[in-house]
Every structure is written in C-alpha cells, then in structure tokens.
PDB file of C-alpha atoms in Angstrom:
ATOM      1  CA  SER A  75      37.670  48.062  17.859  1.00 41.00           C
ATOM      2  CA  SER A  76      37.533  49.865  21.120  1.00 41.00           C
ATOM      3  CA  SER A  77      34.098  48.457  22.099  1.00 42.00           C
ATOM      4  CA  SER A  78      35.167  45.004  21.190  1.00 40.00           C
ATOM      5  CA  SER A  79      38.096  45.744  23.559  1.00 39.00           C
ATOM      6  CA  SER A  80      35.977  46.721  26.102  1.00 40.00           C
ATOM      7  CA  ARG A  81      33.916  43.649  25.975  1.00 42.00           C
ATOM      8  CA  ASN A  82      37.069  41.571  26.086  1.00 44.00           C
ATOM      9  CA  GLY A  83      38.354  43.470  29.202  1.00 42.00           C
ATOM     10  CA  LYS A  84      34.972  42.782  31.036  1.00 40.00           C
ATOM     11  CA  LYS A  85      35.130  39.258  30.464  1.00 44.00           C
ATOM     12  CA  THR A  86      38.775  38.978  31.645  1.00 40.00           C
ATOM     13  CA  GLY A  87      37.726  40.822  34.849  1.00 40.00           C
ATOM     14  CA  ASN A  88      34.984  38.336  35.373  1.00 43.00           C
ATOM     15  CA  LYS A  89      37.442  35.506  34.966  1.00 45.00           C
ATOM     16  CA  LYS A  90      39.756  37.050  37.483  1.00 39.00           C
ATOM     17  CA  ARG A  91      37.103  36.923  39.990  1.00 43.00           C
ATOM     18  CA  THR A  92      36.201  33.585  39.030  1.00 65.00           C
ATOM     19  CA  PHE A  93      38.961  31.155  38.092  1.00 73.00           C
ATOM     20  CA  LEU A  94      41.668  30.020  40.495  1.00 83.00           C
ATOM     21  CA  GLY A  95      43.918  29.472  37.168  1.00 79.00           C
ATOM     22  CA  ASP A  96      44.330  33.198  36.750  1.00 80.00           C
ATOM     23  CA  SER A  97      46.089  33.484  40.231  1.00 83.00           C
ATOM     24  CA  ILE A  98      47.825  29.828  40.930  1.00 86.00           C
ATOM     25  CA  ALA A  99      49.486  27.219  38.669  1.00 87.00           C
ATOM     26  CA  PRO A 100      47.297  23.912  38.117  1.00 88.00           C
ATOM     27  CA  LEU A 101      47.875  21.255  40.491  1.00 88.00           C
ATOM     28  CA  MET A 102      47.492  18.679  37.348  1.00 90.00           C
ATOM     29  CA  ALA A 103      46.665  19.152  33.762  1.00 90.00           C
ATOM     30  CA  ILE A 104      45.080  16.301  31.601  1.00 90.00           C
ATOM     31  CA  ILE A 105      44.893  16.223  27.589  1.00 87.00           C
ATOM     32  CA  PHE A 106      43.006  13.839  25.774  1.00 85.00           C
ATOM     33  CA  ARG A 107      43.667  14.169  22.117  1.00 82.00           C
ATOM     34  CA  ALA A 108      42.881  12.275  18.734  1.00 81.00           C
ATOM     35  CA  ARG A 109      43.390  12.791  15.129  1.00 77.00           C
ATOM     36  CA  ARG A 110      40.322  12.088  12.869  1.00 76.00           C
ATOM     37  CA  SER A 111      40.583  10.520   9.312  1.00 77.00           C
ATOM     38  CA  ASP A 112      40.619  14.151   8.013  1.00 76.00           C
ATOM     39  CA  LYS A 113      43.744  15.106   9.876  1.00 73.00           C
ATOM     40  CA  GLN A 114      41.634  17.386  12.266  1.00 75.00           C
ATOM     41  CA  GLU A 115      42.434  17.215  15.918  1.00 77.00           C
ATOM     42  CA  GLN A 116      39.855  16.662  18.496  1.00 80.00           C
ATOM     43  CA  GLY A 117      39.810  16.169  22.271  1.00 85.00           C
ATOM     44  CA  TYR A 118      39.599  17.824  25.764  1.00 87.00           C
ATOM     45  CA  GLN A 119      41.913  19.463  28.153  1.00 90.00           C
ATOM     46  CA  ALA A 120      41.492  19.512  31.838  1.00 92.00           C
ATOM     47  CA  ALA A 121      43.174  21.380  34.717  1.00 92.00           C
ATOM     48  CA  ILE A 122      42.868  20.900  38.362  1.00 93.00           C
ATOM     49  CA  TYR A 123      43.434  23.779  40.749  1.00 92.00           C
ATOM     50  CA  HIS A 124      43.564  23.843  44.432  1.00 90.00           C
ATOM     51  CA  ASP A 125      43.829  26.941  46.649  1.00 85.00           C
ATOM     52  CA  PRO A 126      44.836  25.799  50.399  1.00 78.00           C
ATOM     53  CA  SER A 127      45.427  29.252  51.472  1.00 78.00           C
ATOM     54  CA  SER A 128      41.658  30.193  51.007  1.00 76.00           C
ATOM     55  CA  PRO A 129      39.461  30.010  54.001  1.00 75.00           C
ATOM     56  CA  LYS A 130      37.069  27.869  52.009  1.00 76.00           C
ATOM     57  CA  SER A 131      39.975  25.459  50.568  1.00 81.00           C
ATOM     58  CA  ARG A 132      38.684  25.728  47.094  1.00 87.00           C
ATOM     59  CA  VAL A 133      38.977  23.198  44.411  1.00 91.00           C
ATOM     60  CA  GLN A 134      38.267  23.952  40.878  1.00 92.00           C
ATOM     61  CA  VAL A 135      38.365  21.750  37.813  1.00 93.00           C
ATOM     62  CA  ILE A 136      38.160  23.366  34.238  1.00 92.00           C
ATOM     63  CA  ALA A 137      37.859  21.181  31.104  1.00 92.00           C
ATOM     64  CA  SER A 138      37.400  22.566  27.638  1.00 90.00           C
ATOM     65  CA  ASP A 139      37.625  21.706  24.099  1.00 87.00           C
ATOM     66  CA  ILE A 140      40.967  21.803  22.242  1.00 84.00           C
ATOM     67  CA  ARG A 141      39.515  23.164  19.091  1.00 79.00           C
ATOM     68  CA  GLU A 142      40.584  26.797  18.940  1.00 72.00           C
ATOM     69  CA  LYS A 143      37.087  28.116  17.638  1.00 79.00           C
ATOM     70  CA  SER A 144      35.307  26.123  20.362  1.00 82.00           C
ATOM     71  CA  LYS A 145      34.420  27.959  23.505  1.00 86.00           C
ATOM     72  CA  TRP A 146      32.636  24.962  25.357  1.00 88.00           C
ATOM     73  CA  GLN A 147      33.900  24.544  28.824  1.00 91.00           C
ATOM     74  CA  ILE A 148      32.851  22.705  32.035  1.00 93.00           C
ATOM     75  CA  CYS A 149      33.614  24.366  35.338  1.00 93.00           C
ATOM     76  CA  VAL A 150      33.465  22.456  38.773  1.00 94.00           C
ATOM     77  CA  ASN A 151      33.886  24.561  41.821  1.00 93.00           C
ATOM     78  CA  ALA A 152      33.982  22.774  45.197  1.00 91.00           C
ATOM     79  CA  ALA A 153      34.477  24.619  48.276  1.00 89.00           C
ATOM     80  CA  LYS A 154      34.217  24.281  52.301  1.00 85.00           C
ATOM     81  CA  THR A 155      31.412  27.076  53.072  1.00 80.00           C
ATOM     82  CA  GLU A 156      31.631  26.395  56.595  1.00 79.00           C
ATOM     83  CA  MET A 157      33.058  23.769  59.102  1.00 76.00           C
ATOM     84  CA  HIS A 158      30.631  21.172  58.225  1.00 83.00           C
ATOM     85  CA  LYS A 159      29.324  22.602  54.734  1.00 88.00           C
ATOM     86  CA  LEU A 160      30.404  21.502  51.450  1.00 90.00           C
ATOM     87  CA  GLN A 161      29.060  22.958  48.043  1.00 92.00           C
ATOM     88  CA  VAL A 162      29.878  21.831  44.699  1.00 94.00           C
ATOM     89  CA  ASP A 163      28.820  23.754  41.858  1.00 94.00           C
ATOM     90  CA  THR A 164      29.025  22.560  38.205  1.00 94.00           C
ATOM     91  CA  ARG A 165      28.559  24.936  35.166  1.00 93.00           C
ATOM     92  CA  TRP A 166      28.932  24.060  31.449  1.00 92.00           C
ATOM     93  CA  GLY A 167      28.453  25.392  27.766  1.00 91.00           C
ATOM     94  CA  GLN A 168      29.679  28.258  26.108  1.00 90.00           C
ATOM     95  CA  GLU A 169      32.294  29.541  28.531  1.00 88.00           C
ATOM     96  CA  CYS A 170      30.702  27.546  31.175  1.00 89.00           C
ATOM     97  CA  GLN A 171      27.528  29.964  31.170  1.00 90.00           C
ATOM     98  CA  ASP A 172      24.727  28.044  29.492  1.00 93.00           C
ATOM     99  CA  TYR A 173      23.928  25.239  32.213  1.00 93.00           C
ATOM    100  CA  LYS A 174      23.964  25.057  36.064  1.00 94.00           C
ATOM    101  CA  ALA A 175      23.631  22.353  38.669  1.00 93.00           C
ATOM    102  CA  SER A 176      24.841  22.190  42.344  1.00 95.00           C
ATOM    103  CA  LEU A 177      25.325  20.012  45.251  1.00 93.00           C
ATOM    104  CA  LYS A 178      25.297  20.889  48.795  1.00 94.00           C
ATOM    105  CA  ALA A 179      26.358  18.596  51.634  1.00 93.00           C
ATOM    106  CA  LYS A 180      26.107  19.312  55.384  1.00 90.00           C
ATOM    107  CA  ILE A 181      26.952  17.287  58.266  1.00 87.00           C
ATOM    108  CA  GLY A 182      25.312  18.068  61.686  1.00 84.00           C
ATOM    109  CA  THR A 183      22.866  16.561  64.306  1.00 81.00           C
ATOM    110  CA  LEU A 184      19.345  15.466  64.204  1.00 78.00           C
ATOM    111  CA  ALA A 185      17.693  14.758  67.472  1.00 77.00           C
ATOM    112  CA  ASN A 186      21.042  14.386  68.994  1.00 81.00           C
ATOM    113  CA  ASN A 187      22.115  11.789  66.267  1.00 84.00           C
ATOM    114  CA  PRO A 188      24.692  12.395  63.823  1.00 87.00           C
ATOM    115  CA  ALA A 189      23.382  13.351  60.477  1.00 89.00           C
ATOM    116  CA  VAL A 190      24.174  14.138  56.894  1.00 90.00           C
ATOM    117  CA  GLN A 191      21.971  16.383  54.370  1.00 91.00           C
ATOM    118  CA  LEU A 192      22.523  16.212  50.567  1.00 93.00           C
ATOM    119  CA  LYS A 193      20.790  18.667  48.205  1.00 94.00           C
ATOM    120  CA  ILE A 194      21.016  18.427  44.417  1.00 93.00           C
ATOM    121  CA  LYS A 195      19.576  21.564  42.446  1.00 93.00           C
ATOM    122  CA  TRP A 196      19.506  21.745  38.706  1.00 89.00           C
ATOM    123  CA  LYS A 197      18.878  25.442  37.777  1.00 83.00           C
ATOM    124  CA  ARG A 198      19.439  25.143  33.943  1.00 85.00           C
ATOM    125  CA  VAL A 199      20.156  21.795  32.075  1.00 87.00           C
ATOM    126  CA  PRO A 200      19.753  20.690  28.784  1.00 88.00           C
ATOM    127  CA  ARG A 201      16.235  19.821  27.724  1.00 86.00           C
ATOM    128  CA  THR A 202      17.000  16.022  27.023  1.00 86.00           C
ATOM    129  CA  VAL A 203      19.091  16.015  30.433  1.00 84.00           C
ATOM    130  CA  ASN A 204      15.920  17.583  32.203  1.00 83.00           C
ATOM    131  CA  LYS A 205      13.735  14.950  31.080  1.00 85.00           C
ATOM    132  CA  TYR A 206      15.951  12.073  32.546  1.00 87.00           C
ATOM    133  CA  VAL A 207      16.740  14.086  35.695  1.00 84.00           C
ATOM    134  CA  GLN A 208      12.997  14.335  36.289  1.00 81.00           C
ATOM    135  CA  MET A 209      12.358  10.715  35.648  1.00 86.00           C
ATOM    136  CA  VAL A 210      15.128  10.011  38.274  1.00 85.00           C
ATOM    137  CA  ALA A 211      13.490  12.468  40.641  1.00 82.00           C
ATOM    138  CA  GLU A 212      10.244  10.708  40.419  1.00 80.00           C
ATOM    139  CA  TYR A 213      11.493   7.127  40.420  1.00 86.00           C
ATOM    140  CA  ILE A 214      13.641   7.606  43.845  1.00 85.00           C
ATOM    141  CA  PRO A 215      10.742   8.209  45.829  1.00 80.00           C
ATOM    142  CA  GLY A 216       8.694   5.575  44.108  1.00 82.00           C
ATOM    143  CA  ALA A 217      11.310   3.040  44.814  1.00 86.00           C
ATOM    144  CA  ALA A 218      11.437   4.112  48.375  1.00 84.00           C
ATOM    145  CA  LEU A 219       7.610   3.417  48.745  1.00 82.00           C
ATOM    146  CA  MET A 220       8.150  -0.119  47.402  1.00 84.00           C
ATOM    147  CA  MET A 221      10.659  -0.527  49.990  1.00 82.00           C
ATOM    148  CA  GLY A 222       8.383   0.487  52.721  1.00 82.00           C
ATOM    149  CA  PHE A 223       8.851   4.215  53.127  1.00 85.00           C
ATOM    150  CA  SER A 224       5.909   6.302  54.286  1.00 84.00           C
ATOM    151  CA  GLU A 225       4.844   8.948  52.177  1.00 80.00           C
ATOM    152  CA  VAL A 226       3.727  12.756  52.752  1.00 76.00           C
ATOM    153  CA  VAL A 227       1.894  14.595  49.552  1.00 67.00           C
ATOM    154  CA  ARG A 228       3.614  17.805  49.511  1.00 71.00           C
ATOM    155  CA  ARG A 229       4.875  20.261  46.758  1.00 77.00           C
ATOM    156  CA  ASN A 230       8.531  20.709  47.011  1.00 84.00           C
ATOM    157  CA  PRO A 231      10.722  22.594  44.615  1.00 86.00           C
ATOM    158  CA  SER A 232      10.529  21.436  41.270  1.00 86.00           C
ATOM    159  CA  LYS A 233      14.140  21.191  40.276  1.00 89.00           C
ATOM    160  CA  GLN A 234      15.571  20.034  43.518  1.00 90.00           C
ATOM    161  CA  ILE A 235      15.988  16.698  45.601  1.00 91.00           C
ATOM    162  CA  SER A 236      17.289  16.177  49.073  1.00 92.00           C
ATOM    163  CA  PHE A 237      18.232  13.544  51.260  1.00 92.00           C
ATOM    164  CA  VAL A 238      18.630  13.401  54.992  1.00 91.00           C
ATOM    165  CA  LEU A 239      20.231  10.439  56.872  1.00 91.00           C
ATOM    166  CA  ALA A 240      20.422  10.320  60.498  1.00 90.00           C
ATOM    167  CA  ALA A 241      22.360   7.499  62.264  1.00 91.00           C
ATOM    168  CA  THR A 242      20.149   6.438  65.221  1.00 89.00           C
ATOM    169  CA  SER A 243      22.520   3.812  66.098  1.00 89.00           C
ATOM    170  CA  ALA A 244      25.802   2.152  64.703  1.00 87.00           C
ATOM    171  CA  ARG A 245      23.723  -0.075  62.518  1.00 89.00           C
ATOM    172  CA  THR A 246      20.337   1.867  61.959  1.00 91.00           C
ATOM    173  CA  ILE A 247      19.560   5.292  60.081  1.00 91.00           C
ATOM    174  CA  ASP A 248      16.471   7.522  59.692  1.00 91.00           C
ATOM    175  CA  THR A 249      16.010   8.558  56.175  1.00 90.00           C
ATOM    176  CA  VAL A 250      13.973  11.478  54.541  1.00 90.00           C
ATOM    177  CA  ILE A 251      13.927  12.075  51.062  1.00 90.00           C
ATOM    178  CA  LYS A 252      12.174  15.331  49.458  1.00 89.00           C
ATOM    179  CA  ALA A 253      11.498  15.071  45.853  1.00 87.00           C
ATOM    180  CA  PRO A 254       9.528  17.576  43.725  1.00 86.00           C
ATOM    181  CA  ARG A 255       6.173  15.850  44.032  1.00 82.00           C
ATOM    182  CA  MET A 256       6.422  14.379  47.484  1.00 84.00           C
ATOM    183  CA  THR A 257       8.319  13.561  50.698  1.00 88.00           C
ATOM    184  CA  VAL A 258       8.910  10.020  51.873  1.00 88.00           C
ATOM    185  CA  TYR A 259      10.526   8.963  55.075  1.00 88.00           C
ATOM    186  CA  THR A 260      11.432   5.813  57.134  1.00 88.00           C
ATOM    187  CA  ARG A 261      12.941   5.212  60.558  1.00 88.00           C
ATOM    188  CA  ALA A 262      15.359   2.510  61.670  1.00 87.00           C
ATOM    189  CA  VAL A 263      16.702   1.203  58.583  1.00 86.00           C
ATOM    190  CA  THR A 264      19.328  -1.475  58.980  1.00 88.00           C
ATOM    191  CA  VAL A 265      22.585  -1.092  57.242  1.00 86.00           C
ATOM    192  CA  PRO A 266      24.859  -4.106  56.502  1.00 86.00           C
ATOM    193  CA  PHE A 267      27.815  -2.480  58.219  1.00 83.00           C
ATOM    194  CA  GLN A 268      28.943  -0.468  61.035  1.00 82.00           C
ATOM    195  CA  LEU A 269      28.657   3.253  61.061  1.00 80.00           C
ATOM    196  CA  PRO A 270      31.700   5.302  62.097  1.00 73.00           C
ATOM    197  CA  ILE A 271      29.845   6.868  64.882  1.00 69.00           C
ATOM    198  CA  GLY A 272      31.885   9.085  67.348  1.00 59.00           C
ATOM    199  CA  ARG A 273      31.258   9.536  70.901  1.00 45.00           C
ATOM    200  CA  SER A 274      31.316  13.128  70.850  1.00 45.00           C
ATOM    201  CA  ILE A 275      29.047  15.054  68.512  1.00 44.00           C
ATOM    202  CA  SER A 276      29.095  18.389  70.406  1.00 44.00           C
ATOM    203  CA  SER A 277      31.070  20.137  67.769  1.00 44.00           C
ATOM    204  CA  LEU A 278      28.561  19.318  65.091  1.00 48.00           C
ATOM    205  CA  LYS A 279      25.595  21.773  64.452  1.00 52.00           C
ATOM    206  CA  GLU A 280      21.977  20.933  64.229  1.00 51.00           C
ATOM    207  CA  ILE A 281      20.715  20.313  60.581  1.00 51.00           C
ATOM    208  CA  ASP A 282      17.730  22.801  59.990  1.00 44.00           C
ATOM    209  CA  ILE A 283      15.330  20.365  58.881  1.00 42.00           C
ATOM    210  CA  ASN A 284      12.654  20.504  61.752  1.00 42.00           C
ATOM    211  CA  GLN A 285       9.823  21.626  59.312  1.00 43.00           C
ATOM    212  CA  ILE A 286      10.458  18.683  57.194  1.00 41.00           C
ATOM    213  CA  LEU A 287      10.278  16.240  60.103  1.00 40.00           C
ATOM    214  CA  ALA A 288       7.354  17.937  61.755  1.00 43.00           C
ATOM    215  CA  GLY A 289       5.080  16.930  59.104  1.00 40.00           C
ATOM    216  CA  ALA A 290       6.916  13.738  57.703  1.00 41.00           C
ATOM    217  CA  VAL A 291       7.873  11.900  60.620  1.00 40.00           C
ATOM    218  CA  ALA A 292       5.505  13.071  63.409  1.00 40.00           C
ATOM    219  CA  GLY A 293       4.384   9.860  65.213  1.00 38.00           C
TER     220      GLY A 293
END
C-alpha cells in the first residue's frame, strides 16, 4: 500500500544518513553459518566499513542474523570526533533500535601531566545485562577501596562510569574513578612498566575534570 511504501521510504532515508554501507563498499565481510538438524540455516553476517575521507575517520561494523525474517542487528560506529577524542556507539536489537551503549575516550593533560579519560554510558540495555552492569559498577570502586583508594561519597549519573588516569611520571599514575554511588581516587600508583610519555605535550588539550578533582583529590 501507499502508506506502507511511505514508511519503508522513511526507513531507507534514515539508513542512508546512518550507515556507511549505503555509500561505500565494505572493507571486509564475514559470515558464520550453520545448518541445524531440521535443515534450517542459522548464523550471523558482519560487514566492516571504513571511510578515510570523512573528517571523523569513521569505522562501522554491522552484524545481523542471516535469517530472512529476523531484523536483529548490532551496529558499532567509531569516530574521531576531535583531534584527541574518540567515540564508540553501540546499538543493537531490532534494526539496532532497542538498546544503546557508548564509550568516549579523550587524551589530554591534567596539571600538565599526560592523561586519558574513559567514559562508559549505558542508556538502554536489557534488564539482565543492566543487573550485571550495575554489579560491576559497584564492584570496581569497592575493589579500589580495598587497594587503598580514598573515597568521596557523591551521587554521580546512575548509568555511567568514568576513569581518569594521569601519568605523573614514567612509572606512576594518579587515578580517579567515578561510579554511580561514589568517587574514588588515589595518587602515585606505581605501574610495572615504563609509560610512553613524550617530552612535548603542548599540543594536547586540558581534560575538563577540574570539578572532579577539586572535591576528590584536594589535599
């Protein structure tokens, strides 16, 4: 019908704006296929796309169920949003619309020391997955406290955990972990290897975590 065609046209238009596969050929394609005892085929197919011409240098991985009636997919999109920033968005479910999680990585400086910030968000995840994610989010700061970290009782976003690691020398790092129920931190953690710290860090941007450290690392 005309209304059905209109809906399909809208979906197609949305995909053209979203998926690299509508404009470039895949860099690689992989198919996992098996035949069950009832002679029905099952498996998954994945395609990897890379657009080097994009200012964001996008990489995309699309995996889907090979069964014709299934619309289950997982879509991973990685892009360099700025010179020292990387964002990875993962969506999955029916046409990649049911669930979403993301990871952001930023390289910069903290008090003139090279630093990296990792932020993980889970906006929509299955109930069982959310249960285990919450357990891990609570376990990490608990384990950190047992390792000698200091604690700041502070409510942070409920579906987010972030890490800040600053190299104060080639063998030591300062660490801040922000979990939903608390913030933990420590200074001068010794690492068992030499960090690849360059002499010049003038090109790196300052990581915007001053508010975190003001309350968590003061003194």
